[in-house]
Short mmCIF file of N, CA and C and ligand atoms in Angstrom, two decimals:
data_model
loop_
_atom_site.label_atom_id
_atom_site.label_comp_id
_atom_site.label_asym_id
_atom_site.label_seq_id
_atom_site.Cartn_x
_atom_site.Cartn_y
_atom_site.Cartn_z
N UNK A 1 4.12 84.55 49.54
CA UNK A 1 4.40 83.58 48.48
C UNK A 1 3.87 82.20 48.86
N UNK A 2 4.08 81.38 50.11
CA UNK A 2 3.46 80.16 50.52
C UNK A 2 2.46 80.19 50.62
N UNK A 3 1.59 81.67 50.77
CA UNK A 3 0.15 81.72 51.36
C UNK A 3 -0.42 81.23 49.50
N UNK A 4 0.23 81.91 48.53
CA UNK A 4 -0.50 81.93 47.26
C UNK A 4 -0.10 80.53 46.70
N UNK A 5 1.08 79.88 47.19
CA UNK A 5 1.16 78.44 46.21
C UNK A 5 -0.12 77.37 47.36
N UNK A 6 -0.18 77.68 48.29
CA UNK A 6 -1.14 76.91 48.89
C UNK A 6 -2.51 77.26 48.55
N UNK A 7 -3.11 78.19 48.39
CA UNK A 7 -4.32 78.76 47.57
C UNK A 7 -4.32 77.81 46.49
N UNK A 8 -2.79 77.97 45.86
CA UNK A 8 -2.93 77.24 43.68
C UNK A 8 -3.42 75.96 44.46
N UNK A 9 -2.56 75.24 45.81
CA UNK A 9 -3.01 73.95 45.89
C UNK A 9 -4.57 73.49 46.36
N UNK A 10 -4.94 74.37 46.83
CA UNK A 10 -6.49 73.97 47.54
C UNK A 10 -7.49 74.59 46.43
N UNK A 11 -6.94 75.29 45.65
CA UNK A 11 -8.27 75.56 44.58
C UNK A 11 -8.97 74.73 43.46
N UNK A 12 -7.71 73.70 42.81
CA UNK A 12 -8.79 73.03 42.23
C UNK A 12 -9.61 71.55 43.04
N UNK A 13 -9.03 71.76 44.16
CA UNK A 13 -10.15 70.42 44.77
C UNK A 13 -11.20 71.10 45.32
N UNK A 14 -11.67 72.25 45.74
CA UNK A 14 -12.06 72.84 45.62
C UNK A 14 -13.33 73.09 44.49
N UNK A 15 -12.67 73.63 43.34
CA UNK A 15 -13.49 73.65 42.16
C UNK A 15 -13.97 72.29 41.65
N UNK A 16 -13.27 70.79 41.98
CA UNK A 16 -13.70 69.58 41.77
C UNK A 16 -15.31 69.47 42.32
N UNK A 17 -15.15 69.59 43.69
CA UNK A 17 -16.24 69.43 44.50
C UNK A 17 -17.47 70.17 43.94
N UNK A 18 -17.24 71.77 44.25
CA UNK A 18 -18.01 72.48 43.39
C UNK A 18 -19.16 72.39 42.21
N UNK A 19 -18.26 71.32 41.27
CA UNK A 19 -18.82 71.22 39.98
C UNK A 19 -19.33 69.59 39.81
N UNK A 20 -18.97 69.33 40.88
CA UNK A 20 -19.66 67.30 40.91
C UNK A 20 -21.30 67.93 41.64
N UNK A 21 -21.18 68.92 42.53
CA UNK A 21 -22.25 69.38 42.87
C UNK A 21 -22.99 70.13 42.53
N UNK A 22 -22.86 70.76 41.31
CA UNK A 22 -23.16 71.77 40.68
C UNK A 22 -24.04 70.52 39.43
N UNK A 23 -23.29 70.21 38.98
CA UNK A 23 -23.91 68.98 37.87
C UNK A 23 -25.17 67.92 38.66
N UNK A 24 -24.61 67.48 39.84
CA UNK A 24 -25.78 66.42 40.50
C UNK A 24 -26.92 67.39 40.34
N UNK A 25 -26.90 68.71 41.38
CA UNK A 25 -28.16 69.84 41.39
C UNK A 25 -28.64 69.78 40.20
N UNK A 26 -27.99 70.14 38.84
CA UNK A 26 -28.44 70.58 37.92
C UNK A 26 -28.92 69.61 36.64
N UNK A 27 -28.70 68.09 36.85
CA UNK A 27 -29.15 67.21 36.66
C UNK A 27 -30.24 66.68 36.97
N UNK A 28 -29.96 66.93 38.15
CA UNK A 28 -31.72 66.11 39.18
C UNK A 28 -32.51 67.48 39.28
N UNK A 29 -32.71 68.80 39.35
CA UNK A 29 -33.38 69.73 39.50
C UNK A 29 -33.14 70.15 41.21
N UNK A 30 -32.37 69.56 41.22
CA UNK A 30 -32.11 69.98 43.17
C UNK A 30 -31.85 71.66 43.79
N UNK A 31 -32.55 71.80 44.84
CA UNK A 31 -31.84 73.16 45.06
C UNK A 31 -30.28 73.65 44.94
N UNK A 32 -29.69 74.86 44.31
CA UNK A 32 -28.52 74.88 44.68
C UNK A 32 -27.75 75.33 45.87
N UNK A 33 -28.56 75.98 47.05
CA UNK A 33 -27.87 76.10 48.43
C UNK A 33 -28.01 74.53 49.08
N UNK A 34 -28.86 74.26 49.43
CA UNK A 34 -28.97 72.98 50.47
C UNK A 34 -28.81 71.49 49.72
N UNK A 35 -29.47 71.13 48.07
CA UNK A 35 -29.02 70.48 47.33
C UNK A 35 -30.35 69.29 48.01
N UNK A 36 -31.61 70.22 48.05
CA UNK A 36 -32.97 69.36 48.41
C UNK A 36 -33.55 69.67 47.12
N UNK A 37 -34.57 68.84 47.15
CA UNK A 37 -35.45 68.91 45.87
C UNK A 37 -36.03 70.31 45.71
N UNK A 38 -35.84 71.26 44.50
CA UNK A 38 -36.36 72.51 43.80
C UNK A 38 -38.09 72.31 43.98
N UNK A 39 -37.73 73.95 44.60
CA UNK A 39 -39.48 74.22 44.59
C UNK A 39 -40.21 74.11 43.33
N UNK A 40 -41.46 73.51 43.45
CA UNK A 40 -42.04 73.10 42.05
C UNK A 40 -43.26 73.33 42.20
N UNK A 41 -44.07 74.14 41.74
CA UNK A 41 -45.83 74.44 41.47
C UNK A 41 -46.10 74.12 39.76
N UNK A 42 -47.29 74.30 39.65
CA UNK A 42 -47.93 74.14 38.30
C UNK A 42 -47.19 74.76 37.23
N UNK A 43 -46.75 75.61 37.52
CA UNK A 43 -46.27 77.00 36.84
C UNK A 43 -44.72 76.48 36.51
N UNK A 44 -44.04 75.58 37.33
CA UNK A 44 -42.82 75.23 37.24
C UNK A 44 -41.74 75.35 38.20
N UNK A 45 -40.63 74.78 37.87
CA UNK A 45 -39.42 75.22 38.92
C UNK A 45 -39.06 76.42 38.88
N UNK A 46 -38.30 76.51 40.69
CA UNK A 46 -38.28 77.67 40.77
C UNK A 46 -36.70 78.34 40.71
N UNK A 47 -36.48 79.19 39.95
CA UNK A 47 -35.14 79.55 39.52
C UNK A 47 -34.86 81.17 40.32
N UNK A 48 -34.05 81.58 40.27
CA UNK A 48 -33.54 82.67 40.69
C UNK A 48 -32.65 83.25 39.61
N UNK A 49 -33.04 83.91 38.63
CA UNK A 49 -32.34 84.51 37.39
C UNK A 49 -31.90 85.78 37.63
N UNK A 50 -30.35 86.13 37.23
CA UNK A 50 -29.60 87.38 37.80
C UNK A 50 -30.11 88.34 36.14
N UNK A 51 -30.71 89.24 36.97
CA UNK A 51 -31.17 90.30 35.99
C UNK A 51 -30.22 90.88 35.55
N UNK A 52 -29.44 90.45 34.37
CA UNK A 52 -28.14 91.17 33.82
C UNK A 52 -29.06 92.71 33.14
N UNK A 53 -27.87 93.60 33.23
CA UNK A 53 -28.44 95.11 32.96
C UNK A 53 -29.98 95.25 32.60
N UNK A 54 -30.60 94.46 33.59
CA UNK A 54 -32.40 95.08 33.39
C UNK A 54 -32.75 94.60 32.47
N UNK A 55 -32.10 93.45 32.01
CA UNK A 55 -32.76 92.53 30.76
C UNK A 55 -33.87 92.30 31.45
N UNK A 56 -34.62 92.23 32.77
CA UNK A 56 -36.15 91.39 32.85
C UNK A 56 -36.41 92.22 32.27
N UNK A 57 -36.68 93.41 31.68
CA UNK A 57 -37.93 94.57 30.96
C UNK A 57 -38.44 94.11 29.78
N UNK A 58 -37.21 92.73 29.67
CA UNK A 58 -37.21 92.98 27.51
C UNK A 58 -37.89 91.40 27.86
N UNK A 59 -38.93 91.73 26.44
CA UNK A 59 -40.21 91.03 26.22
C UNK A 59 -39.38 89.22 26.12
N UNK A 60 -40.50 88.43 26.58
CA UNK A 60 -39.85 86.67 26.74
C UNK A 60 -38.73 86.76 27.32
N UNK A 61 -37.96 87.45 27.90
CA UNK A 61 -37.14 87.23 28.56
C UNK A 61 -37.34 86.44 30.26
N UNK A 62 -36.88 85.73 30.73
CA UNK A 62 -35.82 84.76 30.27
C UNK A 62 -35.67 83.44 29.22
N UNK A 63 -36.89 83.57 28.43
CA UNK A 63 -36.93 82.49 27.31
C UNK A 63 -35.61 82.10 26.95
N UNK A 64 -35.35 80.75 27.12
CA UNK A 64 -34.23 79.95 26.20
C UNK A 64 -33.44 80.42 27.06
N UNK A 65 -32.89 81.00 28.13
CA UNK A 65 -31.85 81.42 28.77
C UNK A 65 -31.28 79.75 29.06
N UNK A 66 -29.98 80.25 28.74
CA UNK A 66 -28.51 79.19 29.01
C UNK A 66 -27.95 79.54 30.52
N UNK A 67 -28.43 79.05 31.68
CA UNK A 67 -27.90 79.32 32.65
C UNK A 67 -27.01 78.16 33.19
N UNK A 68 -26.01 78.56 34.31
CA UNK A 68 -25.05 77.45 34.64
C UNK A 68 -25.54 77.42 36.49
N UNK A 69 -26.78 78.18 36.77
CA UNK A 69 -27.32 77.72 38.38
C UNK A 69 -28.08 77.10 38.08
N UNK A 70 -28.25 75.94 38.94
CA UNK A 70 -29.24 75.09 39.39
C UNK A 70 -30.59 75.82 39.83
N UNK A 71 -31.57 75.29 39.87
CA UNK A 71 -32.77 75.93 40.65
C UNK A 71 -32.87 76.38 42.08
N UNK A 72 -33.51 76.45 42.89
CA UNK A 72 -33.42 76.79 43.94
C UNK A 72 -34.73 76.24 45.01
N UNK A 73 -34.91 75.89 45.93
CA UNK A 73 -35.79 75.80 46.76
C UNK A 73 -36.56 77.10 47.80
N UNK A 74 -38.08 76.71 48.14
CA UNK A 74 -38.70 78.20 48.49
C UNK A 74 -37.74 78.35 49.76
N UNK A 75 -37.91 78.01 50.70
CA UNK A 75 -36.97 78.62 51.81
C UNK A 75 -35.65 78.68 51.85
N UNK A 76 -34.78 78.29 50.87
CA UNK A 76 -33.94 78.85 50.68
C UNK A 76 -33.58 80.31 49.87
N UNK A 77 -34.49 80.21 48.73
CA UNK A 77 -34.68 81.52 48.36
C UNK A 77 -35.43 82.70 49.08
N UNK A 78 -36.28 82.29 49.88
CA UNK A 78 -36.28 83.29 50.82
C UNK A 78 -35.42 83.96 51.88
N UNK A 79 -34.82 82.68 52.22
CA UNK A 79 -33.39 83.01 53.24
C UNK A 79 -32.21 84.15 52.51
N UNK A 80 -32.01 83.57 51.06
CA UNK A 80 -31.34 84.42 50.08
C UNK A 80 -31.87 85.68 49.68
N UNK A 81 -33.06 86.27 50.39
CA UNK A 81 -33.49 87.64 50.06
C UNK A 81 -33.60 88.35 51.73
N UNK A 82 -33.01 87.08 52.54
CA UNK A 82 -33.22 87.86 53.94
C UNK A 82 -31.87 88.48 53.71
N UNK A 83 -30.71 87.27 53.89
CA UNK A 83 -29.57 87.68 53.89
C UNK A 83 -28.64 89.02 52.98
N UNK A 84 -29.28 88.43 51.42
CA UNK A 84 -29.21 89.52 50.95
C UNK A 84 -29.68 90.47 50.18
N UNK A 85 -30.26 91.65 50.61
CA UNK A 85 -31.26 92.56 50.38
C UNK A 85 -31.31 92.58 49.04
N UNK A 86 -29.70 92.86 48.70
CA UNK A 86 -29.84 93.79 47.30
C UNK A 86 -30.14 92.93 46.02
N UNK A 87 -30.43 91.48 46.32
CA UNK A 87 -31.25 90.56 45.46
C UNK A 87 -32.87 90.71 45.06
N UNK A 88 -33.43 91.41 46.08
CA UNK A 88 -34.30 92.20 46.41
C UNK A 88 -34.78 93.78 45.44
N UNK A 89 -33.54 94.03 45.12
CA UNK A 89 -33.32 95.22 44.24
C UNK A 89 -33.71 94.86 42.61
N UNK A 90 -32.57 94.83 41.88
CA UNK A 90 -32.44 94.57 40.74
C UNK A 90 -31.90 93.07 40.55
N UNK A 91 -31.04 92.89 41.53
CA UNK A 91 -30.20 91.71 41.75
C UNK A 91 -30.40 90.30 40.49
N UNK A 92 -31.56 90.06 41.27
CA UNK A 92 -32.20 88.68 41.04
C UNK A 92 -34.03 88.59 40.31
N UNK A 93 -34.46 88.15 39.69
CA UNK A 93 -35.63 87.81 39.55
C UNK A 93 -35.96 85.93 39.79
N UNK A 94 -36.97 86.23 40.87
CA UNK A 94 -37.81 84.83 40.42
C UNK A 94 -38.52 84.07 39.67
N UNK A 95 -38.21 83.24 38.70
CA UNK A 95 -38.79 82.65 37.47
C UNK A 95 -39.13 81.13 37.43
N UNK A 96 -40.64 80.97 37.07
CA UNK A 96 -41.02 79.30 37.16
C UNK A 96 -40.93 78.99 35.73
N UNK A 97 -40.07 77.62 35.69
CA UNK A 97 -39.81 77.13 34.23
C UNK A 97 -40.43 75.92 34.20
N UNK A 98 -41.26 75.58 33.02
CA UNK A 98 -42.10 74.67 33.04
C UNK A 98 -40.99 73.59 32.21
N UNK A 99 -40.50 74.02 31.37
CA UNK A 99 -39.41 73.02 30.90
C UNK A 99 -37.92 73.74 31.20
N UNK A 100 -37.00 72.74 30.98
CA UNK A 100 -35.80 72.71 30.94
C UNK A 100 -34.93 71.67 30.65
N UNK A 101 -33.87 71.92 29.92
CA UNK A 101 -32.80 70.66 30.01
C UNK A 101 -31.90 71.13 30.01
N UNK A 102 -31.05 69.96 30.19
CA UNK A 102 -29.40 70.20 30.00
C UNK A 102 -28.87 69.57 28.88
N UNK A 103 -28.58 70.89 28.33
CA UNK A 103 -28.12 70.92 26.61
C UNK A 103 -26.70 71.33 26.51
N UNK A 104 -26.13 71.14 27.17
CA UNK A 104 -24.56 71.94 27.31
C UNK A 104 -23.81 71.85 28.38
N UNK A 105 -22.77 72.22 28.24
CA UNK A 105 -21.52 72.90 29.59
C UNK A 105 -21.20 73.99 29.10
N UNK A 106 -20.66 74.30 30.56
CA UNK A 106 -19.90 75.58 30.48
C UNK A 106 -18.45 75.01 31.05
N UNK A 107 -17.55 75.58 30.62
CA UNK A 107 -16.16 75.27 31.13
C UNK A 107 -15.08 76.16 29.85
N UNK A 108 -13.95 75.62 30.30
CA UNK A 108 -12.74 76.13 29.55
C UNK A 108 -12.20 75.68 28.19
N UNK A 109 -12.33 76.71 27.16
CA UNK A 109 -12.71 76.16 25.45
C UNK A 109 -10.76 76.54 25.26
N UNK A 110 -10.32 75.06 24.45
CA UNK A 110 -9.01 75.27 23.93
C UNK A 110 -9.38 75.19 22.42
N UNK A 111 -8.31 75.48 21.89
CA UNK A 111 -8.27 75.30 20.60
C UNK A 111 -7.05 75.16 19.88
N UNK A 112 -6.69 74.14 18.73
CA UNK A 112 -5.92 73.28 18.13
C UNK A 112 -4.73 74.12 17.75
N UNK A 113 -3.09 73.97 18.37
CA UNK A 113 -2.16 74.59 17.54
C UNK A 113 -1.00 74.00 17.34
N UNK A 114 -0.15 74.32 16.74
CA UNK A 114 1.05 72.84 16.36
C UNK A 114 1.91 72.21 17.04
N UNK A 115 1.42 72.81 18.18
CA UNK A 115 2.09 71.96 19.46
C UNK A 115 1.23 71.12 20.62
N UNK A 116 0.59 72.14 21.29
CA UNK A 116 -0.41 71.56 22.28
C UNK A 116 -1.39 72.40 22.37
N UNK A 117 -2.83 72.01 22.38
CA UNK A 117 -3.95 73.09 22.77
C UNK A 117 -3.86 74.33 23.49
N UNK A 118 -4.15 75.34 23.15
CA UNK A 118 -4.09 76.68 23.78
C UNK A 118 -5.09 77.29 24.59
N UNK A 119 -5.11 77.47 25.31
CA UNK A 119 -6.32 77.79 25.85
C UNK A 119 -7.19 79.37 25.56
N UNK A 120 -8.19 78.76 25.08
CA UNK A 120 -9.62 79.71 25.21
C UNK A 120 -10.10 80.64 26.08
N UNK A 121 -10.87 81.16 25.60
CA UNK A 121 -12.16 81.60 26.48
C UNK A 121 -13.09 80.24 27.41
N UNK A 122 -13.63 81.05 28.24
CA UNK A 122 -14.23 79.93 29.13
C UNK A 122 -15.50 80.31 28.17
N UNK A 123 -16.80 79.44 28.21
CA UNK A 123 -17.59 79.95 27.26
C UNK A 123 -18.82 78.67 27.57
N UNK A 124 -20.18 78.54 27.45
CA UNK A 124 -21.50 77.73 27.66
C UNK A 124 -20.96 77.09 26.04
N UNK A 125 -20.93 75.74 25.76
CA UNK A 125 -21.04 75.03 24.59
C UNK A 125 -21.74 73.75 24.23
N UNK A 126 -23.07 74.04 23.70
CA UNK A 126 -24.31 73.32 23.41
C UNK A 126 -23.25 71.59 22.89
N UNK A 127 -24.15 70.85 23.85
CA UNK A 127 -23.67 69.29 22.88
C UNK A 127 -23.62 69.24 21.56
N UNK A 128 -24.14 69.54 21.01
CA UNK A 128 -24.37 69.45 19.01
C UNK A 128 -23.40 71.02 18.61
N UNK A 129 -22.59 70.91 19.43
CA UNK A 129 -21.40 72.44 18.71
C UNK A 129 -20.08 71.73 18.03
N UNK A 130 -19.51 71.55 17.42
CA UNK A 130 -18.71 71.22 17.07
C UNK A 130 -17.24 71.71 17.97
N UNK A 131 -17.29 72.59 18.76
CA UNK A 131 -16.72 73.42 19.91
C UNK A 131 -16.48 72.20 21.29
N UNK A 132 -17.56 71.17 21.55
CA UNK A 132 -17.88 70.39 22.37
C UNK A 132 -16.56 69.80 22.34
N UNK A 133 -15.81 69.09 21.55
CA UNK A 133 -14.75 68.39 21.70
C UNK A 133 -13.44 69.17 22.35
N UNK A 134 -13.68 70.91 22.21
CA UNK A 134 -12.61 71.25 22.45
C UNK A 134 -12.79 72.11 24.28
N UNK A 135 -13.87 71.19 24.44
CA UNK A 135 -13.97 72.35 25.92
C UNK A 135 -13.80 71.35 27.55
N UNK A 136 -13.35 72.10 28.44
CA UNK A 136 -13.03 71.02 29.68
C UNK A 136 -13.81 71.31 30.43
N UNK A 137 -14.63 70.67 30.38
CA UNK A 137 -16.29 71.01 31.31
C UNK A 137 -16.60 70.82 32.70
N UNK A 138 -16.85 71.99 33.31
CA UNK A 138 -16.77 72.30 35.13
C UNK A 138 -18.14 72.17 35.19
N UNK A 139 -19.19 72.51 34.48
CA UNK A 139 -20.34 72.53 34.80
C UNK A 139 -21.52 72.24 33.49
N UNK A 140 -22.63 72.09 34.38
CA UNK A 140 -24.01 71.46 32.95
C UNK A 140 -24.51 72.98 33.49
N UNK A 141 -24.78 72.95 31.67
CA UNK A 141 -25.91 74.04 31.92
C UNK A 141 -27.79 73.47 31.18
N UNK A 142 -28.30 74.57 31.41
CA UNK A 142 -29.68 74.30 31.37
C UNK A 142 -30.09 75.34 30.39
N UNK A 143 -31.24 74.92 29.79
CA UNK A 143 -31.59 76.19 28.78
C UNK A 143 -32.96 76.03 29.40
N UNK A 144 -33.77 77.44 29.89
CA UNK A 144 -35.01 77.32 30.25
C UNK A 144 -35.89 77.83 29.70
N UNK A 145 -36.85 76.77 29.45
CA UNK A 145 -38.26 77.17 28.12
C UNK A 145 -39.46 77.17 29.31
N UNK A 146 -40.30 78.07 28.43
CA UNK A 146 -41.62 78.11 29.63
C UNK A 146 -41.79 78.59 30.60
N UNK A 147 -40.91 79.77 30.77
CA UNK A 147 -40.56 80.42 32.04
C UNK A 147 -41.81 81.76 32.06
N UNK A 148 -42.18 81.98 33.15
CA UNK A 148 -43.14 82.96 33.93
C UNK A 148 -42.36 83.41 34.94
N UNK A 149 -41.95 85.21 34.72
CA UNK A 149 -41.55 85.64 36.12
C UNK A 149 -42.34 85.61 37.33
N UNK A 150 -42.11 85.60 38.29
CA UNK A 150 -43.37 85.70 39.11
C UNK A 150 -42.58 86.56 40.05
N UNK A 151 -41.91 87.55 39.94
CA UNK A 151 -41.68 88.97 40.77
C UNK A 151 -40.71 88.34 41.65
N UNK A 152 -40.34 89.55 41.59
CA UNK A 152 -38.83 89.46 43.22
C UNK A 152 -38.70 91.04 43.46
N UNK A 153 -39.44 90.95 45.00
CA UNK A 153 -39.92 90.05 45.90
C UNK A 153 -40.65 89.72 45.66
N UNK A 154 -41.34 88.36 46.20
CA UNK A 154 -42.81 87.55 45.90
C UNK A 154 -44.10 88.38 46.17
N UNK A 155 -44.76 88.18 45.32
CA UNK A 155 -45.96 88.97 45.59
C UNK A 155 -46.55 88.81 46.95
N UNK A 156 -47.41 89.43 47.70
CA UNK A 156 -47.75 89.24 48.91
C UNK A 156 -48.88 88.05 49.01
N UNK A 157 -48.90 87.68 50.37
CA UNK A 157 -49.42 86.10 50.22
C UNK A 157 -51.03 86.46 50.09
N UNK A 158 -51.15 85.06 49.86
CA UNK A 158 -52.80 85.12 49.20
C UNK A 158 -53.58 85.01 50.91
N UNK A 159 -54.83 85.73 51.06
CA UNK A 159 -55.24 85.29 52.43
C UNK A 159 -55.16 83.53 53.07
N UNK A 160 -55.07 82.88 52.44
CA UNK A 160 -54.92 81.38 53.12
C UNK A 160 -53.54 81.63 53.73
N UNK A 161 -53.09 81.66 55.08
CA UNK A 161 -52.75 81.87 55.80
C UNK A 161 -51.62 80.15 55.45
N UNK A 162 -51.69 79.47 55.21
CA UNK A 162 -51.08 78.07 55.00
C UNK A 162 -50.37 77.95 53.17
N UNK A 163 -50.78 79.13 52.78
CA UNK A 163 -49.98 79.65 51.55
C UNK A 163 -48.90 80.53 51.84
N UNK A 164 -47.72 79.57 51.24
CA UNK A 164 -46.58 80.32 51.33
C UNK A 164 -45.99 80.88 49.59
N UNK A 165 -45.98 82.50 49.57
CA UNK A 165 -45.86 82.62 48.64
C UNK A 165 -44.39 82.46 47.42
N UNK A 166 -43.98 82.44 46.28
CA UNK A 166 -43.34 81.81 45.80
C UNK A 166 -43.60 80.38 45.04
ZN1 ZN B 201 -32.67 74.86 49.33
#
């Protein structure tokens, strides 16, 4: 019982931190492990998109995707396919987005009842939603336009030996 009211107490400072850092990253384009500047080529930033049920197959996909991760940097995303394989699998795809913004949050949606707000679904809610007023926002999200998969794992490197691929 003390172990779980001390958990209730350390979790939302916790989730404070989390999401002040989650927003700076995802504001400035910063990596989200180390929170250094996102790998960036011609092609765009570099994201790490979780292949929900094998959606990469289906055509423009990840077009317009509403995500709530930040981008990622190359050696960290490589570190993230040492550590863990099965990102490697289906897990994850690597995607360069030539545009992006932050058009939204994601957080916890209440809604109006004759006493005090009730709480919602947690749910992504675009600034121009009329929903916006009723949500308590942990995080910015990003909608990414212009995106090119470029494989996960990275294709193998080009002979210039001083090319790192990704
Ligand atoms: Zn990094």
């Amino acid at each position: 019982m003390g172990t779980t009211l001390a958990q209730g107490r350390g979790r939302p400072e916790f989730a404070r931190t989390h999401a002040q850092r989650q927003r700076r990253c995802m504001r400035a384009l910063l990596c989200q492990v180390c929170a250094g500047p996102a790998d960036r080529t011609e092609q765009g930033v570099l994201w790490l998109v979780e292949n929900d049920e094998g959606r990469a197959d289906e055509l423009n996909w990840p077009e317009d995707l509403v995500t709530v991760h930040p981008p990622i940097c190359a050696p960290c995303a490589r570190q993230a396919l040492r550590l863990c394989p099965h990102l490697a699998g289906r897990g994850s795809v690597a995607v360069r987005v030539k545009d992006s913004a932050v058009e939204g949050v994601y957080g916890q949606l209440y809604r109006s009842s004759p006493h005090s707000p009730v709480e919602g679904r947690r749910d992504a809610v675009f600034y121009d939603s009329p929903e916006i007023r009723w949500v308590l926002a942990a995080q910015l999200t990003r909608t990414l336009r212009g995106c090119t998969v470029v494989g996960w794992p990275p294709q193998p490197a080009a002979p210039d030996p001083t090319h790192i691929p990704l």
